[in-house]
Short mmCIF file of C-alpha atoms in Angstrom, two decimals:
data_model
loop_
_atom_site.label_atom_id
_atom_site.label_comp_id
_atom_site.label_asym_id
_atom_site.label_seq_id
_atom_site.Cartn_x
_atom_site.Cartn_y
_atom_site.Cartn_z
CA MET A 29 -10.75 29.83 -9.03
CA ARG A 30 -6.95 29.97 -9.00
CA SER A 31 -4.80 27.44 -7.18
CA ASN A 32 -1.17 26.50 -6.68
CA ALA A 33 -2.03 23.06 -8.07
CA GLN A 34 -2.32 24.34 -11.65
CA THR A 35 -1.28 27.59 -13.30
CA ARG A 36 -4.62 27.98 -15.11
CA LEU A 37 -8.10 28.68 -13.78
CA LEU A 38 -9.96 25.73 -12.29
CA HIS A 39 -13.61 24.78 -12.33
CA ILE A 40 -14.64 23.07 -9.06
CA LYS A 41 -17.84 21.07 -8.68
CA GLU A 42 -18.88 19.96 -5.18
CA GLU A 43 -21.72 17.71 -4.03
CA TRP A 44 -23.27 18.49 -0.64
CA GLU A 45 -25.96 16.61 1.24
CA ASN A 46 -28.03 17.34 4.32
CA PRO A 47 -28.86 13.88 5.76
CA ALA A 48 -31.41 15.37 8.15
CA ALA A 49 -33.48 16.86 5.32
CA GLY A 50 -32.60 20.44 6.10
CA GLY A 51 -32.22 20.29 9.84
CA GLY A 52 -28.74 18.86 10.26
CA GLN A 53 -25.12 19.33 9.35
CA TRP A 54 -24.34 19.58 5.64
CA VAL A 55 -21.84 16.94 4.48
CA ASN A 56 -19.52 17.18 1.47
CA ARG A 57 -20.03 14.00 -0.59
CA GLY A 58 -17.48 14.73 -3.26
CA ARG A 59 -15.44 17.27 -5.19
CA ASP A 60 -14.39 17.20 -8.83
CA ILE A 61 -11.82 19.64 -10.20
CA TYR A 62 -11.35 20.49 -13.88
CA LEU A 63 -9.39 22.98 -15.94
CA ALA A 64 -11.86 25.78 -16.59
CA ASP A 65 -10.97 26.19 -20.27
CA GLN A 66 -9.96 22.72 -21.50
CA LEU A 67 -11.82 19.69 -22.80
CA ILE A 68 -10.94 16.21 -24.03
CA ILE A 69 -12.60 15.29 -27.31
CA LYS A 70 -12.90 12.06 -29.22
CA VAL A 71 -13.11 12.55 -32.97
CA ARG A 72 -14.80 10.30 -35.50
CA PRO A 73 -12.56 7.71 -37.16
CA GLY A 74 -10.98 9.07 -40.33
CA THR A 75 -11.30 12.73 -39.32
CA SER A 76 -8.38 14.71 -40.73
CA THR A 77 -6.45 16.98 -38.39
CA GLU A 78 -6.64 19.82 -40.92
CA HIS A 79 -10.42 19.60 -41.15
CA LEU A 80 -10.73 19.38 -37.37
CA ASN A 81 -8.51 22.41 -36.74
CA SER A 82 -10.42 24.47 -39.27
CA ALA A 83 -13.84 23.59 -37.89
CA LEU A 84 -12.82 24.26 -34.31
CA ALA A 85 -11.10 27.54 -35.15
CA GLU A 86 -14.37 28.82 -36.62
CA ARG A 87 -15.89 28.30 -33.16
CA GLY A 88 -13.03 29.89 -31.21
CA ILE A 89 -11.61 26.54 -30.07
CA SER A 90 -8.03 25.42 -30.63
CA VAL A 91 -6.52 21.92 -30.62
CA LEU A 92 -3.70 21.64 -28.11
CA GLN A 93 -2.23 18.15 -28.61
CA PRO A 94 -3.14 14.51 -29.23
CA VAL A 95 -3.75 12.34 -26.16
CA SER A 96 -4.29 8.91 -27.67
CA THR A 97 -5.86 7.41 -30.78
CA GLU A 98 -8.64 9.80 -31.86
CA LEU A 99 -8.37 11.72 -28.55
CA PHE A 100 -7.27 15.37 -28.34
CA THR A 101 -7.22 18.18 -25.80
CA VAL A 102 -8.79 21.45 -26.92
CA ARG A 103 -8.58 24.95 -25.43
CA LEU A 104 -11.66 27.13 -25.09
CA SER A 105 -11.61 30.87 -25.56
CA ALA A 106 -13.39 31.49 -22.24
CA SER A 107 -12.81 30.20 -18.70
CA ASP A 108 -15.85 31.43 -16.75
CA LEU A 109 -18.26 29.19 -14.85
CA ASP A 110 -20.31 28.40 -17.95
CA ALA A 111 -17.37 27.85 -20.33
CA LEU A 112 -17.11 24.08 -19.97
CA GLN A 113 -20.80 23.39 -20.54
CA LYS A 114 -20.99 25.81 -23.46
CA GLY A 115 -17.89 24.24 -24.97
CA MET A 116 -19.31 20.72 -24.66
CA ASP A 117 -22.60 21.86 -26.19
CA THR A 118 -20.71 23.37 -29.12
CA LEU A 119 -18.61 20.26 -29.67
CA ASN A 120 -21.51 17.84 -29.28
CA ALA A 121 -23.26 19.75 -32.04
CA MET A 122 -20.35 18.90 -34.36
CA ALA A 123 -21.51 15.28 -34.69
CA PRO A 124 -19.91 14.61 -38.11
CA LEU A 125 -16.48 15.33 -36.60
CA VAL A 126 -16.72 14.93 -32.83
CA GLU A 127 -17.96 11.76 -31.15
CA SER A 128 -17.80 13.01 -27.54
CA ALA A 129 -16.42 15.75 -25.30
CA GLU A 130 -15.70 15.90 -21.58
CA PRO A 131 -13.89 18.25 -19.17
CA ASP A 132 -10.19 17.67 -18.51
CA GLY A 133 -10.01 16.71 -14.84
CA VAL A 134 -7.37 17.53 -12.23
CA GLY A 135 -6.09 14.90 -9.80
CA PHE A 136 -3.25 14.52 -7.34
CA GLY A 137 -0.55 12.27 -5.98
CA SER A 138 -1.65 10.90 -2.64
CA GLY A 139 1.35 11.01 -0.19
CA ILE A 140 2.50 13.86 2.08
CA PRO A 141 6.16 14.08 3.26
CA ASN A 142 6.89 13.95 6.98
CA ASP A 143 9.90 14.01 9.33
CA PRO A 144 12.94 12.75 7.41
CA SER A 145 14.85 11.61 10.51
CA PHE A 146 13.12 8.25 10.80
CA SER A 147 14.86 5.90 8.41
CA THR A 148 13.95 2.39 9.60
CA GLN A 149 11.80 0.69 7.00
CA TRP A 150 9.20 -0.97 9.17
CA GLY A 151 7.09 -1.83 6.12
CA ASN A 152 9.86 -4.11 4.92
CA HIS A 153 10.82 -5.54 8.30
CA ASN A 154 8.85 -4.69 11.44
CA THR A 155 10.67 -5.63 14.63
CA GLY A 156 8.39 -3.51 16.81
CA GLN A 157 10.46 -0.37 16.33
CA SER A 158 8.88 2.95 17.34
CA GLY A 159 5.91 1.24 18.97
CA GLY A 160 5.11 -1.01 16.04
CA THR A 161 3.72 -4.54 16.01
CA VAL A 162 6.30 -7.22 15.30
CA ASP A 163 5.90 -8.76 11.82
CA ALA A 164 3.29 -6.23 10.64
CA ASP A 165 5.22 -6.02 7.39
CA LEU A 166 5.92 -7.61 4.00
CA ASP A 167 8.68 -9.94 5.24
CA ALA A 168 11.13 -8.35 2.82
CA PRO A 169 14.32 -10.05 4.16
CA GLU A 170 12.65 -13.46 3.81
CA PHE A 171 11.46 -12.43 0.35
CA TRP A 172 15.02 -11.49 -0.69
CA ASP A 173 16.29 -14.86 0.51
CA ILE A 174 14.33 -16.49 -2.32
CA LEU A 175 14.07 -13.71 -4.90
CA GLU A 176 16.47 -10.78 -4.87
CA GLY A 177 15.36 -9.16 -8.10
CA THR A 178 13.58 -9.27 -11.42
CA PRO A 179 16.25 -8.51 -14.04
CA GLY A 180 14.83 -7.63 -17.43
CA ARG A 181 11.36 -6.76 -16.12
CA VAL A 182 10.01 -3.37 -17.19
CA ILE A 183 7.11 -1.61 -15.47
CA ALA A 184 5.67 1.90 -15.62
CA VAL A 185 5.26 4.45 -12.83
CA LEU A 186 2.85 7.29 -13.63
CA ASP A 187 3.71 10.05 -11.18
CA SER A 188 5.75 13.26 -10.78
CA GLY A 189 8.82 11.78 -12.50
CA LEU A 190 12.08 10.30 -11.26
CA ASN A 191 15.19 11.83 -9.71
CA MET A 192 17.61 9.95 -11.95
CA THR A 193 20.74 11.34 -10.28
CA HIS A 194 19.81 10.29 -6.74
CA PRO A 195 22.40 7.76 -5.46
CA ASP A 196 19.63 5.29 -4.62
CA LEU A 197 17.92 5.63 -8.01
CA LEU A 198 20.86 5.47 -10.41
CA ASN A 199 20.12 3.36 -13.51
CA VAL A 200 16.62 2.54 -12.30
CA ALA A 201 15.03 4.25 -15.31
CA TRP A 202 14.26 2.18 -18.38
CA THR A 203 16.27 2.78 -21.54
CA ASN A 204 14.20 2.78 -24.71
CA PRO A 205 15.84 0.25 -27.06
CA GLY A 206 14.15 1.86 -30.05
CA GLU A 207 15.59 5.34 -29.55
CA ILE A 208 19.01 6.87 -30.25
CA ALA A 209 19.60 9.44 -27.55
CA GLY A 210 20.08 13.02 -28.68
CA ASP A 211 19.68 12.56 -32.43
CA GLY A 212 16.44 14.58 -32.54
CA ILE A 213 14.64 11.81 -34.40
CA ASP A 214 11.61 9.79 -33.37
CA ASN A 215 13.40 6.51 -34.09
CA ASP A 216 10.66 4.22 -32.77
CA SER A 217 7.81 6.21 -34.41
CA SER A 218 6.06 6.68 -31.07
CA GLY A 219 5.22 10.30 -31.78
CA ARG A 220 7.74 11.41 -29.15
CA VAL A 221 11.30 12.38 -30.05
CA ASP A 222 14.16 10.93 -27.98
CA ASP A 223 11.92 9.38 -25.34
CA VAL A 224 14.91 7.52 -23.97
CA THR A 225 13.74 7.05 -20.36
CA GLY A 226 10.07 7.87 -20.74
CA TRP A 227 8.14 11.11 -21.25
CA ASP A 228 7.21 14.31 -19.46
CA PHE A 229 3.52 14.64 -20.27
CA VAL A 230 3.21 17.82 -18.21
CA ASN A 231 5.66 19.82 -20.32
CA ASN A 232 5.46 17.59 -23.41
CA ASP A 233 9.18 16.88 -23.60
CA ASN A 234 11.61 13.97 -23.18
CA ASP A 235 12.92 14.87 -19.71
CA PRO A 236 10.69 13.20 -17.07
CA THR A 237 12.86 14.36 -14.17
CA ASP A 238 11.01 14.69 -10.88
CA ASP A 239 10.40 18.25 -9.67
CA HIS A 240 8.26 17.38 -6.65
CA GLY A 241 9.62 14.26 -4.92
CA HIS A 242 6.47 12.13 -4.82
CA GLY A 243 7.39 10.04 -7.86
CA SER A 244 10.92 9.40 -6.62
CA ASN A 245 9.64 8.26 -3.22
CA VAL A 246 7.16 5.90 -4.88
CA SER A 247 9.77 4.54 -7.31
CA GLY A 248 12.28 4.11 -4.49
CA ILE A 249 9.92 1.84 -2.58
CA ILE A 250 9.92 -0.42 -5.62
CA ALA A 251 13.49 -0.20 -6.86
CA ALA A 252 15.91 1.80 -4.69
CA LYS A 253 19.37 0.27 -4.80
CA ARG A 254 20.04 -2.38 -2.20
CA ASN A 255 23.36 -3.31 -0.56
CA ASN A 256 24.99 -0.12 -1.84
CA SER A 257 25.66 1.33 1.63
CA VAL A 258 23.36 4.24 0.77
CA GLY A 259 19.91 5.19 2.03
CA ILE A 260 17.10 2.67 1.85
CA ALA A 261 16.46 -0.73 0.26
CA GLY A 262 13.89 -1.05 -2.51
CA MET A 263 11.86 -4.24 -2.83
CA LEU A 264 13.28 -5.30 -6.23
CA SER A 265 16.68 -5.28 -7.87
CA GLY A 266 17.02 -5.26 -11.63
CA VAL A 267 13.57 -3.93 -12.48
CA LYS A 268 13.47 -0.97 -14.88
CA ILE A 269 10.91 1.83 -14.70
CA ILE A 270 9.40 3.63 -17.67
CA VAL A 271 9.13 7.13 -16.23
CA CYS A 272 5.79 8.75 -17.07
CA LYS A 273 5.70 12.24 -15.58
CA ILE A 274 2.06 13.31 -15.30
CA LEU A 275 2.15 15.32 -12.05
CA ASN A 276 3.58 18.83 -11.90
CA SER A 277 5.76 20.43 -9.23
CA SER A 278 2.64 20.90 -7.08
CA ASN A 279 1.84 17.17 -7.28
CA SER A 280 -1.19 17.84 -9.47
CA GLY A 281 -2.05 16.38 -12.87
CA LEU A 282 -4.59 16.33 -15.68
CA THR A 283 -6.86 13.53 -16.84
CA SER A 284 -5.65 14.02 -20.42
CA ASN A 285 -2.04 13.38 -19.39
CA LEU A 286 -3.06 10.32 -17.37
CA ILE A 287 -4.78 8.90 -20.46
CA ALA A 288 -1.80 9.70 -22.68
CA ALA A 289 0.68 8.14 -20.24
CA THR A 290 -1.41 5.01 -19.75
CA THR A 291 -1.60 4.57 -23.51
CA TYR A 292 2.14 5.19 -23.85
CA ALA A 293 3.01 2.56 -21.23
CA ARG A 294 0.51 0.06 -22.64
CA LEU A 295 1.98 0.34 -26.12
CA ARG A 296 5.39 -0.49 -24.66
CA GLY A 297 4.06 -3.77 -23.33
CA VAL A 298 4.48 -3.29 -19.60
CA PRO A 299 2.71 -5.95 -17.50
CA VAL A 300 2.22 -3.71 -14.46
CA MET A 301 1.63 0.02 -13.93
CA ASN A 302 1.82 1.93 -10.64
CA MET A 303 -0.64 4.80 -10.22
CA SER A 304 -0.29 6.47 -6.83
CA LEU A 305 -2.99 8.93 -7.84
CA GLN A 306 -6.22 10.13 -6.30
CA ASN A 307 -9.16 12.54 -6.60
CA TYR A 308 -9.48 12.56 -10.39
CA PRO A 309 -12.99 13.09 -11.75
CA PHE A 310 -14.60 10.19 -13.59
CA SER A 311 -13.62 10.20 -17.27
CA SER A 312 -15.26 8.09 -19.96
CA SER A 313 -12.09 8.39 -22.06
CA LEU A 314 -9.89 7.07 -19.25
CA ASN A 315 -12.45 4.36 -18.57
CA THR A 316 -12.08 3.25 -22.20
CA GLU A 317 -8.27 3.22 -21.96
CA PHE A 318 -8.44 1.12 -18.78
CA THR A 319 -10.66 -1.34 -20.64
CA THR A 320 -8.00 -1.57 -23.36
CA CYS A 321 -5.39 -2.26 -20.66
CA GLN A 322 -7.63 -4.92 -19.19
CA ASN A 323 -7.99 -6.60 -22.57
CA ALA A 324 -4.18 -6.52 -22.89
CA GLY A 325 -3.75 -8.27 -19.52
CA ILE A 326 -2.05 -5.29 -17.83
CA LEU A 327 -2.37 -4.95 -14.05
CA LEU A 328 -3.06 -1.45 -12.70
CA CYS A 329 -2.03 -0.94 -9.07
CA ILE A 330 -3.84 2.19 -7.86
CA CYS A 331 -4.03 3.85 -4.46
CA ALA A 332 -7.40 4.09 -2.75
CA GLY A 333 -6.98 7.72 -1.62
CA ASN A 334 -6.32 9.58 1.61
CA GLN A 335 -9.54 11.14 2.83
CA GLY A 336 -10.48 8.46 5.37
CA VAL A 337 -13.78 7.80 3.58
CA ASN A 338 -15.64 4.76 2.30
CA ASN A 339 -14.99 4.42 -1.43
CA ASP A 340 -18.08 2.21 -1.72
CA THR A 341 -20.23 5.30 -1.20
CA THR A 342 -17.78 8.04 -2.24
CA PRO A 343 -15.80 6.72 -5.23
CA ASN A 344 -12.22 7.89 -5.58
CA TYR A 345 -10.86 7.76 -9.11
CA PRO A 346 -8.87 6.26 -10.69
CA SER A 347 -8.99 3.35 -8.20
CA SER A 348 -12.79 3.17 -8.28
CA TYR A 349 -13.14 2.31 -11.96
CA ALA A 350 -14.93 -1.05 -12.23
CA HIS A 351 -12.18 -2.99 -14.00
CA ALA A 352 -11.04 -6.46 -13.03
CA ASN A 353 -7.39 -5.54 -13.74
CA ILE A 354 -7.27 -2.88 -10.99
CA ILE A 355 -5.94 -3.55 -7.50
CA ALA A 356 -7.10 -0.75 -5.18
CA VAL A 357 -4.72 -0.38 -2.23
CA GLY A 358 -5.31 1.01 1.25
CA ASN A 359 -2.69 2.01 3.81
CA HIS A 360 -1.95 0.31 7.13
CA ASP A 361 0.34 1.60 9.85
CA ARG A 362 3.11 -0.05 11.87
CA THR A 363 0.59 -1.42 14.41
CA ASP A 364 -1.19 -3.47 11.72
CA VAL A 365 -4.41 -1.46 11.42
CA ARG A 366 -5.80 0.88 8.77
CA TRP A 367 -4.15 4.26 9.15
CA SER A 368 -6.93 6.58 10.33
CA GLY A 369 -4.95 9.45 11.84
CA THR A 370 -5.31 13.12 11.02
CA SER A 371 -2.61 13.11 8.30
CA ASN A 372 -3.75 11.33 5.13
CA PRO A 373 -6.10 8.72 6.65
CA SER A 374 -6.57 5.77 4.32
CA ASN A 375 -9.78 5.29 2.39
CA TYR A 376 -11.46 1.91 2.67
CA GLY A 377 -14.35 -0.03 1.16
CA ALA A 378 -15.67 -3.56 1.55
CA ALA A 379 -16.36 -3.72 -2.19
CA SER A 380 -14.02 -1.09 -3.66
CA VAL A 381 -10.65 -1.49 -1.88
CA ASP A 382 -8.86 -4.82 -2.33
CA LEU A 383 -6.25 -4.98 0.43
CA PHE A 384 -3.92 -2.92 2.62
CA ALA A 385 -0.14 -2.46 2.54
CA PRO A 386 2.36 -0.40 4.59
CA GLY A 387 1.84 3.33 4.07
CA ARG A 388 2.54 5.27 7.25
CA GLU A 389 5.87 7.15 7.46
CA ILE A 390 7.52 5.31 4.59
CA ASN A 391 11.04 6.52 3.91
CA GLY A 392 12.25 7.05 0.37
CA PRO A 393 14.41 9.19 -1.91
CA ILE A 394 13.13 12.57 -3.05
CA LEU A 395 14.90 15.50 -4.74
CA GLY A 396 18.65 16.14 -4.65
CA THR A 397 20.24 13.44 -2.51
CA SER A 398 17.62 13.66 0.23
CA TYR A 399 15.11 11.26 1.74
CA SER A 400 11.76 11.92 3.32
CA LEU A 401 9.01 10.07 5.15
CA TYR A 402 5.71 10.01 3.29
CA THR A 403 2.34 8.84 4.56
CA GLY A 404 -0.39 7.76 2.19
CA THR A 405 -1.94 5.09 0.06
CA SER A 406 0.57 6.33 -2.53
CA GLN A 407 3.26 4.57 -0.52
CA ALA A 408 1.24 1.40 0.03
CA THR A 409 0.62 0.95 -3.70
CA PRO A 410 4.26 0.51 -4.88
CA TYR A 411 4.65 -2.36 -2.42
CA VAL A 412 1.85 -4.12 -4.30
CA THR A 413 3.42 -3.16 -7.63
CA ALA A 414 6.75 -4.67 -6.56
CA VAL A 415 5.17 -7.94 -5.47
CA ALA A 416 3.10 -8.09 -8.67
CA THR A 417 6.27 -7.65 -10.72
CA ALA A 418 7.99 -10.44 -8.80
CA ILE A 419 5.06 -12.76 -9.50
CA LYS A 420 5.18 -11.89 -13.21
CA HIS A 421 8.89 -12.70 -13.17
CA LEU A 422 8.28 -16.11 -11.63
CA ASN A 423 5.29 -16.96 -13.82
CA PRO A 424 5.78 -15.01 -17.09
CA SER A 425 2.69 -16.49 -18.74
CA TRP A 426 0.38 -14.95 -16.15
CA ASN A 427 -1.66 -11.86 -16.99
CA ALA A 428 -3.43 -9.35 -14.74
CA THR A 429 -6.15 -11.80 -13.72
CA GLU A 430 -3.76 -14.44 -12.39
CA ILE A 431 -1.38 -11.95 -10.77
CA LYS A 432 -4.22 -10.15 -9.00
CA ASN A 433 -5.74 -13.43 -7.84
CA CYS A 434 -2.35 -14.50 -6.48
CA ILE A 435 -1.89 -11.31 -4.48
CA LEU A 436 -5.42 -11.25 -3.07
CA SER A 437 -5.60 -14.99 -2.35
CA SER A 438 -2.32 -14.91 -0.42
CA ALA A 439 -2.99 -11.74 1.61
CA VAL A 440 -2.87 -12.13 5.39
CA ALA A 441 -6.40 -11.93 6.81
CA LEU A 442 -6.72 -10.13 10.14
CA PRO A 443 -9.72 -8.84 12.14
CA ALA A 444 -8.50 -5.24 11.73
CA TYR A 445 -9.21 -5.38 7.99
CA ASN A 446 -12.44 -7.34 8.09
CA GLY A 447 -15.26 -5.45 6.39
CA ILE A 448 -13.09 -2.62 5.08
CA CYS A 449 -11.65 -4.29 1.98
CA THR A 450 -12.61 -7.16 -0.29
CA THR A 451 -10.04 -9.56 1.20
CA GLY A 452 -10.12 -8.44 4.83
CA ALA A 453 -6.36 -8.69 4.61
CA ARG A 454 -2.97 -7.06 4.06
CA LEU A 455 -0.15 -7.75 1.61
CA ASN A 456 2.65 -10.21 2.35
CA ALA A 457 5.44 -10.69 -0.19
CA VAL A 458 6.53 -14.20 0.86
CA ALA A 459 2.96 -15.49 0.98
CA ALA A 460 2.35 -14.13 -2.53
CA VAL A 461 5.49 -15.80 -3.88
CA SER A 462 4.51 -19.05 -2.18
CA TYR A 463 1.07 -18.94 -3.80
CA ALA A 464 2.61 -18.25 -7.20
CA VAL A 465 5.10 -21.13 -7.09
CA ARG A 466 2.48 -23.57 -5.80
CA GLN A 467 0.28 -22.84 -8.81
CA LEU A 468 3.08 -23.66 -11.27
CA PRO A 469 5.26 -26.06 -9.25
CA LEU A 470 7.44 -27.14 -12.19
CA ALA A 471 8.47 -23.62 -13.28
CA ASP A 472 12.23 -22.98 -13.08
CA THR A 473 12.89 -19.23 -13.28
CA ASP A 474 16.70 -19.37 -13.06
CA GLY A 475 17.07 -22.49 -15.21
CA ASP A 476 19.25 -24.33 -12.69
CA GLY A 477 17.34 -27.61 -12.91
CA PHE A 478 15.51 -27.09 -9.63
CA SER A 479 11.88 -25.99 -9.79
CA ASN A 480 10.76 -22.82 -8.05
CA LEU A 481 8.75 -24.92 -5.61
CA ILE A 482 11.82 -26.94 -4.58
CA GLU A 483 13.86 -23.76 -4.18
CA TYR A 484 11.12 -22.17 -2.10
CA ALA A 485 10.99 -25.20 0.20
CA ALA A 486 14.79 -25.35 0.41
CA GLY A 487 15.12 -21.61 1.04
CA THR A 488 17.40 -21.00 -1.95
CA ARG A 489 17.00 -18.24 -4.51
CA MET A 490 14.77 -18.71 -7.53
CA ASP A 491 16.65 -16.04 -9.49
CA SER A 492 20.20 -17.45 -9.21
CA ALA A 493 21.54 -20.60 -10.81
CA VAL A 494 24.56 -20.30 -8.50
CA VAL A 495 22.57 -20.64 -5.27
CA ARG A 496 21.05 -24.13 -5.45
CA PRO A 497 19.44 -26.55 -3.02
CA GLN A 498 21.92 -28.82 -1.26
CA ILE A 499 21.04 -32.47 -1.90
CA SER A 500 23.06 -35.29 -0.35
CA VAL A 501 23.21 -38.91 -1.48
CA THR A 502 25.11 -41.36 0.76
CA THR A 503 25.34 -45.01 1.68
CA THR A 504 25.99 -45.40 5.41
CA GLY A 505 24.97 -47.80 8.15
CA GLY A 506 23.51 -50.25 5.68
CA TYR A 507 21.18 -47.67 4.11
CA PHE A 508 21.09 -45.84 0.81
CA LYS A 509 20.05 -42.29 1.79
CA ALA A 510 18.96 -39.04 0.13
CA GLY A 511 18.49 -35.74 1.89
CA ILE A 512 18.02 -32.02 1.38
CA ALA A 513 18.44 -28.96 3.60
CA PHE A 514 15.14 -27.15 4.07
CA THR A 515 13.53 -23.99 5.41
CA GLN A 516 10.46 -24.47 7.58
CA ARG A 517 7.40 -23.43 5.53
CA PRO A 518 3.71 -23.61 6.48
CA ASP A 519 2.59 -24.40 2.95
CA VAL A 520 5.12 -26.83 1.44
CA SER A 521 7.22 -29.75 2.66
CA PHE A 522 9.69 -32.31 1.34
CA GLU A 523 9.28 -36.05 1.16
CA ILE A 524 11.68 -38.83 0.14
CA GLN A 525 10.30 -41.39 -2.30
CA ARG A 526 11.64 -44.75 -3.49
CA SER A 527 11.29 -46.71 -6.73
CA THR A 528 12.41 -49.93 -8.30
CA ASP A 529 11.82 -48.90 -11.93
CA LEU A 530 11.74 -45.04 -12.05
CA SER A 531 8.09 -45.14 -13.08
CA SER A 532 6.21 -45.69 -9.82
CA TRP A 533 7.24 -43.95 -6.63
CA LEU A 534 6.32 -44.72 -3.02
CA THR A 535 6.85 -43.14 0.39
CA SER A 536 6.12 -46.35 2.28
CA GLY A 537 9.16 -48.22 3.51
CA ILE A 538 11.32 -45.09 3.73
CA SER A 539 13.32 -44.91 6.97
CA SER A 540 13.71 -41.36 8.30
CA PHE A 541 17.06 -39.86 9.18
CA SER A 542 15.81 -36.25 9.25
CA THR A 543 17.13 -33.51 11.52
CA SER A 544 15.83 -30.06 12.40
CA THR A 545 17.43 -28.64 9.23
CA THR A 546 17.51 -31.57 6.82
CA ILE A 547 14.89 -33.92 5.41
CA SER A 548 16.59 -37.28 4.93
CA GLY A 549 15.32 -40.77 4.22
CA GLY A 550 16.64 -44.07 2.96
CA VAL A 551 16.10 -47.70 2.03
CA PRO A 552 18.18 -50.79 2.81
CA ALA A 553 21.37 -50.79 0.79
CA ASP A 554 20.67 -54.39 -0.30
CA GLY A 555 18.10 -53.07 -2.79
CA SER A 556 15.20 -54.99 -1.25
CA LEU A 557 13.00 -51.90 -1.34
CA GLY A 558 14.39 -50.38 -4.53
CA THR A 559 17.57 -48.76 -5.68
CA PHE A 560 16.26 -45.33 -6.65
CA LEU A 561 15.48 -42.37 -4.37
CA ARG A 562 14.17 -38.90 -5.12
CA VAL A 563 13.37 -35.76 -3.16
CA ARG A 564 9.97 -34.20 -3.89
CA ALA A 565 8.47 -30.88 -2.79
CA VAL A 566 4.81 -31.26 -1.85
CA PRO A 567 2.49 -28.24 -1.57
CA SER A 568 0.16 -28.28 1.40
CA PRO A 569 -3.54 -28.84 0.56
#
């Protein structure tokens, strides 16, 4: 059939079931869409391109382009209903050259734009606006109080591209340090000439500019400029995005381009990838690439899909691949429940979806200088990506396993999510940061001499050596005192300790002089209980 999603003919395979054994309503259990005349092949190691082209040409098949190591897309001469199976049979018979062949699937971005007039970002800070539930959000302002940005961090967004001239997205795109812009040379030997900001895998060129809007909205949730008196506020400042355009102007993409882009981002060493993608068919080649990412410690944040179905029984790829480095993200609305309305209801799954994040009417930049509200698990996923990037910034030694465990372990459990995701919970940025700093309490991200745990307890920023905890040391009223201003936290507190020799420290004998905003304690100034004091941050059990 023909479709606006792709310019070429499509092959659609649907699975229907009659639960009542012939006497009831037929139910659609799944739909896979493929290009009708294109396959992905894996060739044997050492196969020469010349030999491959010659052998395929004899069979009326042409090589289109490389996808990844030993992976290529090939074009068939026919596009009827039997073309894909006949093509696979032909290729599988070429065992000395071809190891495997599979159809090239078609998938989609998973967010739909809505009314652009609503600009309040309830997902960042929910005050109950527009009928919402107070605090059903990520606590972004509180998050920014302790971590404004992640300068130097590079992630990848695989989507419809990026509107690089939008006022809220200026300088968000990564700059390839291995390329010289405009010289027409593949300086970094990546196989792609002048890939300065990323790559357009749809048109196979070096201009990954967004022509749909979905990718810009997703990227804006992560990294839109903040405090610039324009538009919205992204979760992170300073992060750079490798732009991997794999969706076309209809918000549709191919499995082969998803594989190629994942490989491209992996080879550039990104720790986190955002994939707001849904409804791709299962692909053994993509499964293999995800395994390679898992072995490299790369976290893949992937949306659960927008059909309102249980992914445990109706898998939605790519989120449903069984890899430990995938976080599958559902979408909750402003009232703190899974979005189940008529427009893009969130998928769920007690075993296949990990947690929920804001995804209903999320405002973000699109094409031109405009903004639009999108609803979907596509919008929930970049919130998780942003938090994952922040955690990587705080604890650089962590890989996908530790970052994922941090996010899931710190998620806010609520009855509304019980039984519909593995955690029974939703994302919270401050809780995730708290969990991360409590695991490595001596880490000092900004190098100011105060550990991240102390800065978290004090309410000062972990990414600025200028903003430090305020510690006071005084001798008044016959006491030698030490104190520190603090922010009330449920999971960490300060204590004052004393010592006589700097080797053993005690809390006994400390007299309290604390107030509602300062922890303060002291010992007699005569030195009878020691002459040394220290302030210590103590994680809650």
